[in-house]
Coordinates of C-alpha atoms in Angstrom, one line a residue:
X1 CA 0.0 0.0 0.0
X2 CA 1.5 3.3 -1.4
X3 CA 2.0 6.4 0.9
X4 CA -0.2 9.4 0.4
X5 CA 1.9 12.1 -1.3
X6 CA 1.9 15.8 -0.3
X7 CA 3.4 18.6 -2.0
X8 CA 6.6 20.5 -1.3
X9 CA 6.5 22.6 0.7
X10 CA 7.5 26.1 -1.0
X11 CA 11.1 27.3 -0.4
X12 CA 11.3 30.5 1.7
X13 CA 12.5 32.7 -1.5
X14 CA 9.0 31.8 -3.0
X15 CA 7.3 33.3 0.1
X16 CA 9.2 36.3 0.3
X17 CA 7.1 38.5 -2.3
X18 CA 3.4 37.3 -1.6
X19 CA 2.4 39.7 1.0
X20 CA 3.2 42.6 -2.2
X21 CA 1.4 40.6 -4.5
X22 CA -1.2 39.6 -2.5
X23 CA -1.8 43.2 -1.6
X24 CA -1.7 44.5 -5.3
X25 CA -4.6 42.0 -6.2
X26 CA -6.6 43.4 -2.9
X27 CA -6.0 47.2 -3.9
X28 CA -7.0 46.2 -7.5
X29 CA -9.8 44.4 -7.1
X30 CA -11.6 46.6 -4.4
X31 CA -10.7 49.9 -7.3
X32 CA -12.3 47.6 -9.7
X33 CA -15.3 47.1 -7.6
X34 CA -15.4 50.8 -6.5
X35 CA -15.4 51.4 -10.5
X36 CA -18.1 49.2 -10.8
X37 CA -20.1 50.2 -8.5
X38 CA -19.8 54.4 -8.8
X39 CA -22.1 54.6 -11.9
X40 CA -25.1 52.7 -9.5
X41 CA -24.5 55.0 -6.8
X42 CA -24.6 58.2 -9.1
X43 CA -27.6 57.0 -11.0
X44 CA -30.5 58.7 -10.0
X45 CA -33.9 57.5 -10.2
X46 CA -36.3 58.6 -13.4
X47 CA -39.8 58.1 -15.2
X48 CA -40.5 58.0 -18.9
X49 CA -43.7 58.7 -20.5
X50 CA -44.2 57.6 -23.8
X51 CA -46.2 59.5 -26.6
X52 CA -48.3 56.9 -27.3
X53 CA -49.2 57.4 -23.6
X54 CA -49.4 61.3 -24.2
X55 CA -51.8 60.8 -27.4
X56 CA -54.1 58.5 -24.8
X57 CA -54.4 61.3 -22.7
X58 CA -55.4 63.7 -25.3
X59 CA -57.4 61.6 -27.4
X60 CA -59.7 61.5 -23.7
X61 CA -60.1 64.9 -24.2
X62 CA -61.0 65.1 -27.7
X63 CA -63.6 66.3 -29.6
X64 CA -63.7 69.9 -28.4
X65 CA -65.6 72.5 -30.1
X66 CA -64.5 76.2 -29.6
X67 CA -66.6 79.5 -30.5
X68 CA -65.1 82.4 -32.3
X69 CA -66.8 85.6 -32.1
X70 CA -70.3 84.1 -31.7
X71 CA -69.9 83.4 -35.6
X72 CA -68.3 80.1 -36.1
X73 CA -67.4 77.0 -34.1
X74 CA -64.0 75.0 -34.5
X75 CA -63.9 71.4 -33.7
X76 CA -60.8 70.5 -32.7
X77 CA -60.0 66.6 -33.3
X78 CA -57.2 63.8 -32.0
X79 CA -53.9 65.7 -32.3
X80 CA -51.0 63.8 -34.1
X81 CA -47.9 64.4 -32.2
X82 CA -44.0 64.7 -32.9
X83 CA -41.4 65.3 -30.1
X84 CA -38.6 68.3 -30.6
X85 CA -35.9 67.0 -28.4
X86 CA -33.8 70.0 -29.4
X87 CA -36.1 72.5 -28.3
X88 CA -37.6 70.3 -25.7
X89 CA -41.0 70.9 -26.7
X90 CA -43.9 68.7 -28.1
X91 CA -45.4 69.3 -31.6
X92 CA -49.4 68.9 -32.0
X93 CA -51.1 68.9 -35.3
X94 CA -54.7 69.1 -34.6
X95 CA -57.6 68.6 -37.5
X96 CA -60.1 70.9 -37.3
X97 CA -63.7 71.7 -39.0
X98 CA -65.0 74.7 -38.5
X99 CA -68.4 75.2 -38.9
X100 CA -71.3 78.2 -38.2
X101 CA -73.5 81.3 -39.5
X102 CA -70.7 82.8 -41.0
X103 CA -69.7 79.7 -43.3
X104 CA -72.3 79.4 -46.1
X105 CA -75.3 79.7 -43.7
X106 CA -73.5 77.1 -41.5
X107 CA -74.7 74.3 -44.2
X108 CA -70.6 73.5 -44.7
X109 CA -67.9 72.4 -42.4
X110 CA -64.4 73.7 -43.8
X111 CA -61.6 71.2 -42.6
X112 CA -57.7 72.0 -42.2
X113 CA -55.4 72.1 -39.1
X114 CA -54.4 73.8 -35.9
X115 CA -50.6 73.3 -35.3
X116 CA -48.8 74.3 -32.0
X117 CA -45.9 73.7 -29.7
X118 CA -45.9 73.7 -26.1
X119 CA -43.7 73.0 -23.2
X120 CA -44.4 71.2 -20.6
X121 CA -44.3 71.4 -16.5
X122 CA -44.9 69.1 -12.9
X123 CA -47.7 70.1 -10.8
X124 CA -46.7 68.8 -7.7
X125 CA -50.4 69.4 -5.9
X126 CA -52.0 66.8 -8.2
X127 CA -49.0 65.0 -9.4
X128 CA -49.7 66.0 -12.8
X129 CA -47.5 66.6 -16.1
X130 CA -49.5 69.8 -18.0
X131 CA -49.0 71.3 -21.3
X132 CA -48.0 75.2 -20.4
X133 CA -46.2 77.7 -22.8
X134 CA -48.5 76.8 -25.9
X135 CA -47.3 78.6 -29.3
X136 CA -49.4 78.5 -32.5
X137 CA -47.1 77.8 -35.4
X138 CA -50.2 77.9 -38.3
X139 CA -53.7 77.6 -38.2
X140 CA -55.4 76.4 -42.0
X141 CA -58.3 75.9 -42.5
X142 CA -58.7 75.6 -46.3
X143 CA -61.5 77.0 -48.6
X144 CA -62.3 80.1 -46.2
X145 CA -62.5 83.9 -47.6
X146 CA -59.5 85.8 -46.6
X147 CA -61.9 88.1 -44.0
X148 CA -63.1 84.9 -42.1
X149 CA -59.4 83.8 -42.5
X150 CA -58.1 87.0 -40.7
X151 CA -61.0 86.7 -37.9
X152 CA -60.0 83.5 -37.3
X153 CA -55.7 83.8 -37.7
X154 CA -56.4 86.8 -35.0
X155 CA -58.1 84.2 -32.2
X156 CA -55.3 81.4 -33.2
X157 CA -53.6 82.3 -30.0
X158 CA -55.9 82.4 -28.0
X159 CA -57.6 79.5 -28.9
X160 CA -54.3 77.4 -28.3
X161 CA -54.3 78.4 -24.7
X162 CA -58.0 77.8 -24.3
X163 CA -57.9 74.6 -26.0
X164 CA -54.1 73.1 -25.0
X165 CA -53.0 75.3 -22.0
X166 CA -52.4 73.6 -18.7
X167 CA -54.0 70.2 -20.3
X168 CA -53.5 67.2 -18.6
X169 CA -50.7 65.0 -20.2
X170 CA -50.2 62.1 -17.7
X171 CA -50.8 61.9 -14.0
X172 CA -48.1 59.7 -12.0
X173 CA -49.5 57.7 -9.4
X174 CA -48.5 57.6 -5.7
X175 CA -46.1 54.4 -6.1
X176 CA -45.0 55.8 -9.2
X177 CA -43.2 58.6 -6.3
X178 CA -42.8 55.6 -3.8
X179 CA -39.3 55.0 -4.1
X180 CA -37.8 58.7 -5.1
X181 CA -40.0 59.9 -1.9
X182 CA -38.0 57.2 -0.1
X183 CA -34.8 58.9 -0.7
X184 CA -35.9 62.3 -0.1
X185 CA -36.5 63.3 -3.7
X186 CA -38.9 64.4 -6.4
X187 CA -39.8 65.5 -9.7
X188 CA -37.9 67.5 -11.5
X189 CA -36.9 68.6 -14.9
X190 CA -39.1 67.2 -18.0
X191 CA -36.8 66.2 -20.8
X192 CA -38.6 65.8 -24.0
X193 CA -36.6 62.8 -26.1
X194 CA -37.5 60.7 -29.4
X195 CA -39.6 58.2 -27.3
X196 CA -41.5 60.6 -25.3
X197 CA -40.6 62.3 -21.6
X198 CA -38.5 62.1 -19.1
X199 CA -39.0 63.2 -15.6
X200 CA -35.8 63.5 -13.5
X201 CA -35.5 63.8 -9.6
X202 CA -33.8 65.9 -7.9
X203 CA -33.4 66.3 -4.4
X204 CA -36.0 67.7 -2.1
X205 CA -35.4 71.3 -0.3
X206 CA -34.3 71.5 3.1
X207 CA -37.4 71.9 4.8

């Protein structure tokens, strides 16, 4: 029956460097580690919105008929929408008929479109995102005489803030604030991307 066999034991010069080495592998592993974990401790939490999920919202709100002047009505429709990530803004093209008295008797609706941009801000007492800043770009509405044109070109404005200004555009729900609440923050800037919005957190004030 054979002996077991052990190895051999390491001579003393092969010992005399492993505390250095030992210690280089500890200081580069925990930097690697550190490296690795900096990005998770800087990331700070976020919420998108969609524009499908912004459309949703608007489309609730849609059909809306608007008076101008007691002399004709504009029906504003289901807007189609386009982000503008450079200006941080949302594009709306709205179709709209406009119909009343002053349009053949109010036998004819006239169709074209209402388009707009608007930026967009947090209301904190509702938790709510809201369409503010609205600016018409063009409102056409095809086949009208250049008078009723005029009338209607001098209400454009105001209709867009009537009609688009603090609109809601998504509401976020309680434990959609759960966990930035839990670390003492909340909603902050709105970034407008290719995909839709972006809400940030930020830290809370001291009270």
């Amino acid at each position: 029956m054979s002996s077991p066999s052990f190895p051999a034991p390491c001579p003393p010069s092969a010992l005399r460097g492993w505390p250095a080495r030992f210690g280089i592998a500890l200081v580069a592993a925990l930097a690697l580690a550190l490296g690795l974990a900096a990005p998770a401790a800087q990331a700070q939490p976020r919420y998108t919105i969609t524009t499908a999920q912004i459309h949703d919202a608007l489309a609730e709100k849609m059909p809306r008929r608007y008076p101008v002047a007691g002399l004709l009505d504009l029906d504003l429709q289901v807007p189609q929408l386009r982000m503008l990530p450079a200006q941080n803004r949302v594009n709306a093209v709205l179709p709209v008929i406009a119909s009343g008295p002053l349009l053949s008797g109010g036998q004819r609706g006239y169709a074209g479109t209402f388009d707009v941009d608007l930026a967009l801000r947090y209301e904190a007492s509702d938790r709510t995102l809201r369409a503010h800043q609205v600016h018409v770009n063009t409102l056409r509405i095809d086949g009208l005489k250049p008078p009723v044109s005029e009338l209607l070109n001098a209400y454009a404005q105001q209709l867009a803030t009537q009609s688009l200004g603090e609109v809601v555009l998504h509401t976020l729900r309680p434990q959609d604030l759960a966990l930035a609440d839990g670390l003492g923050m909340q909603p902050g800037p709105i970034t407008v991307t290719e995909r839709g919005l972006r809400v940030d957190f930020v830290q809370k004030p001291a009270p």
